[in-house]
Amino acid sequence: MEFQLSKEIQAGLDAARVDSLRKASRLWLEVDGMRYKVLRHWGTGFSMEAETAPQLRGLVDLHDGATHLFQCLIIAAQEEGGEMQFEFKRATKVAQKPALDFEKAADAPVGLIAHDAAI
């Protein structure tokens, strides 16, 4: 037996779920200097509140609080349950330090002590 809720009850449940996600999430997007709240994130995309989600497409930066997580190329996928879902075409993890242009040996010294010949 399949059980269906009325449209009003389903809309209320969806609104309550989105409100709960909005309060719990620390994720946000930065696009052209503007910030947008992200409700949730998964391996291949993320979702935003459907009512306030702008028509995004292209390059965006995904943050968790103050931490820059990914630079992403995105497309809008679908709207479902009060959420606008976006998919990643590319999501590049942001490094916290510059990339090395050489291989660093595992047994390399941490530092060198200078020896001054004039002493």
GROMACS .gro file of C-alpha atoms in nm:
model
  119
    1MET     CA    1   0.000   0.000   0.000
    2GLU     CA    2   0.145   0.334  -0.105
    3PHE     CA    3   0.084   0.629   0.123
    4GLN     CA    4   0.076   0.983  -0.015
    5LEU     CA    5   0.065   1.305   0.180
    6SER     CA    6  -0.130   1.608   0.067
    7LYS     CA    7   0.065   1.874  -0.118
    8GLU     CA    8   0.039   2.115   0.175
    9ILE     CA    9   0.174   1.864   0.426
   10GLN     CA   10   0.458   1.760   0.192
   11ALA     CA   11   0.548   2.125   0.131
   12GLY     CA   12   0.555   2.185   0.509
   13LEU     CA   13   0.779   1.883   0.566
   14ASP     CA   14   1.014   1.993   0.287
   15ALA     CA   15   1.031   2.347   0.430
   16ALA     CA   16   1.111   2.211   0.779
   17ARG     CA   17   1.385   1.984   0.639
   18VAL     CA   18   1.543   2.269   0.439
   19ASP     CA   19   1.526   2.498   0.745
   20SER     CA   20   1.702   2.234   0.954
   21LEU     CA   21   1.974   2.190   0.689
   22ARG     CA   22   2.022   2.569   0.662
   23LYS     CA   23   2.076   2.604   1.037
   24ALA     CA   24   2.318   2.310   1.061
   25SER     CA   25   2.535   2.379   0.756
   26ARG     CA   26   2.857   2.583   0.764
   27LEU     CA   27   2.907   2.549   0.389
   28TRP     CA   28   2.888   2.847   0.153
   29LEU     CA   29   2.974   2.942  -0.205
   30GLU     CA   30   3.155   3.245  -0.332
   31VAL     CA   31   3.062   3.360  -0.681
   32ASP     CA   32   3.173   3.698  -0.819
   33GLY     CA   33   3.220   3.836  -0.468
   34MET     CA   34   2.876   3.718  -0.351
   35ARG     CA   35   2.819   3.453  -0.081
   36TYR     CA   36   2.545   3.190  -0.094
   37LYS     CA   37   2.450   2.935   0.175
   38VAL     CA   38   2.495   2.567   0.081
   39LEU     CA   39   2.261   2.319   0.250
   40ARG     CA   40   2.458   1.998   0.193
   41HIS     CA   41   2.749   1.858  -0.004
   42TRP     CA   42   2.826   1.511  -0.144
   43GLY     CA   43   3.097   1.368  -0.367
   44THR     CA   44   2.948   1.477  -0.700
   45GLY     CA   45   2.766   1.797  -0.606
   46PHE     CA   46   2.584   2.011  -0.352
   47SER     CA   47   2.243   2.164  -0.290
   48MET     CA   48   2.109   2.508  -0.206
   49GLU     CA   49   1.767   2.633  -0.099
   50ALA     CA   50   1.556   2.639  -0.417
   51GLU     CA   51   1.380   2.967  -0.335
   52THR     CA   52   1.701   3.166  -0.291
   53ALA     CA   53   1.940   2.977  -0.521
   54PRO     CA   54   2.063   3.190  -0.808
   55GLN     CA   55   2.100   3.049  -1.159
   56LEU     CA   56   2.460   2.936  -1.116
   57ARG     CA   57   2.678   2.787  -1.384
   58GLY     CA   58   3.053   2.797  -1.417
   59LEU     CA   59   3.335   2.853  -1.170
   60VAL     CA   60   3.257   2.881  -0.796
   61ASP     CA   61   3.451   2.847  -0.470
   62LEU     CA   62   3.314   2.612  -0.201
   63HIS     CA   63   3.399   2.694   0.163
   64ASP     CA   64   3.339   2.527   0.499
   65GLY     CA   65   3.340   2.815   0.744
   66ALA     CA   66   3.675   2.989   0.690
   67THR     CA   67   3.833   2.692   0.509
   68HIS     CA   68   3.843   2.704   0.129
   69LEU     CA   69   3.763   2.345   0.022
   70PHE     CA   70   3.720   2.334  -0.355
   71GLN     CA   71   3.727   2.541  -0.669
   72CYS     CA   72   3.444   2.391  -0.873
   73LEU     CA   73   3.301   2.404  -1.223
   74ILE     CA   74   2.928   2.343  -1.180
   75ILE     CA   75   2.596   2.306  -1.361
   76ALA     CA   76   2.243   2.314  -1.221
   77ALA     CA   77   2.097   1.965  -1.218
   78GLN     CA   78   1.747   1.952  -1.072
   79GLU     CA   79   1.510   2.083  -0.807
   80GLU     CA   80   1.386   1.832  -0.553
   81GLY     CA   81   1.210   1.878  -0.220
   82GLY     CA   82   1.279   2.249  -0.184
   83GLU     CA   83   1.648   2.208  -0.277
   84MET     CA   84   1.822   2.308  -0.600
   85GLN     CA   85   2.087   2.047  -0.671
   86PHE     CA   86   2.406   2.127  -0.858
   87GLU     CA   87   2.657   1.882  -1.005
   88PHE     CA   88   3.032   1.919  -1.035
   89LYS     CA   89   3.190   1.904  -1.377
   90ARG     CA   90   3.519   1.953  -1.194
   91ALA     CA   91   3.604   1.997  -0.826
   92THR     CA   92   3.967   2.080  -0.753
   93LYS     CA   93   4.074   2.053  -0.390
   94VAL     CA   94   4.247   2.368  -0.271
   95ALA     CA   95   4.597   2.308  -0.133
   96GLN     CA   96   4.700   2.483   0.188
   97LYS     CA   97   5.060   2.529   0.069
   98PRO     CA   98   5.222   2.570  -0.274
   99ALA     CA   99   5.300   2.264  -0.481
  100LEU     CA  100   5.663   2.148  -0.487
  101ASP     CA  101   5.840   2.143  -0.820
  102PHE     CA  102   6.070   1.861  -0.705
  103GLU     CA  103   6.043   1.532  -0.521
  104LYS     CA  104   6.105   1.564  -0.150
  105ALA     CA  105   6.302   1.272  -0.006
  106ALA     CA  106   6.150   1.099   0.296
  107ASP     CA  107   6.481   1.122   0.488
  108ALA     CA  108   6.554   1.486   0.397
  109PRO     CA  109   6.672   1.704   0.688
  110VAL     CA  110   6.414   1.933   0.844
  111GLY     CA  111   6.662   2.222   0.868
  112LEU     CA  112   7.027   2.311   0.830
  113ILE     CA  113   7.258   2.470   1.086
  114ALA     CA  114   7.468   2.745   0.938
  115HIS     CA  115   7.839   2.734   1.003
  116ASP     CA  116   8.012   3.071   0.999
  117ALA     CA  117   8.384   3.045   0.921
  118ALA     CA  118   8.461   3.387   1.077
  119ILE     CA  119   8.399   3.270   1.437
   0.00000   0.00000   0.00000
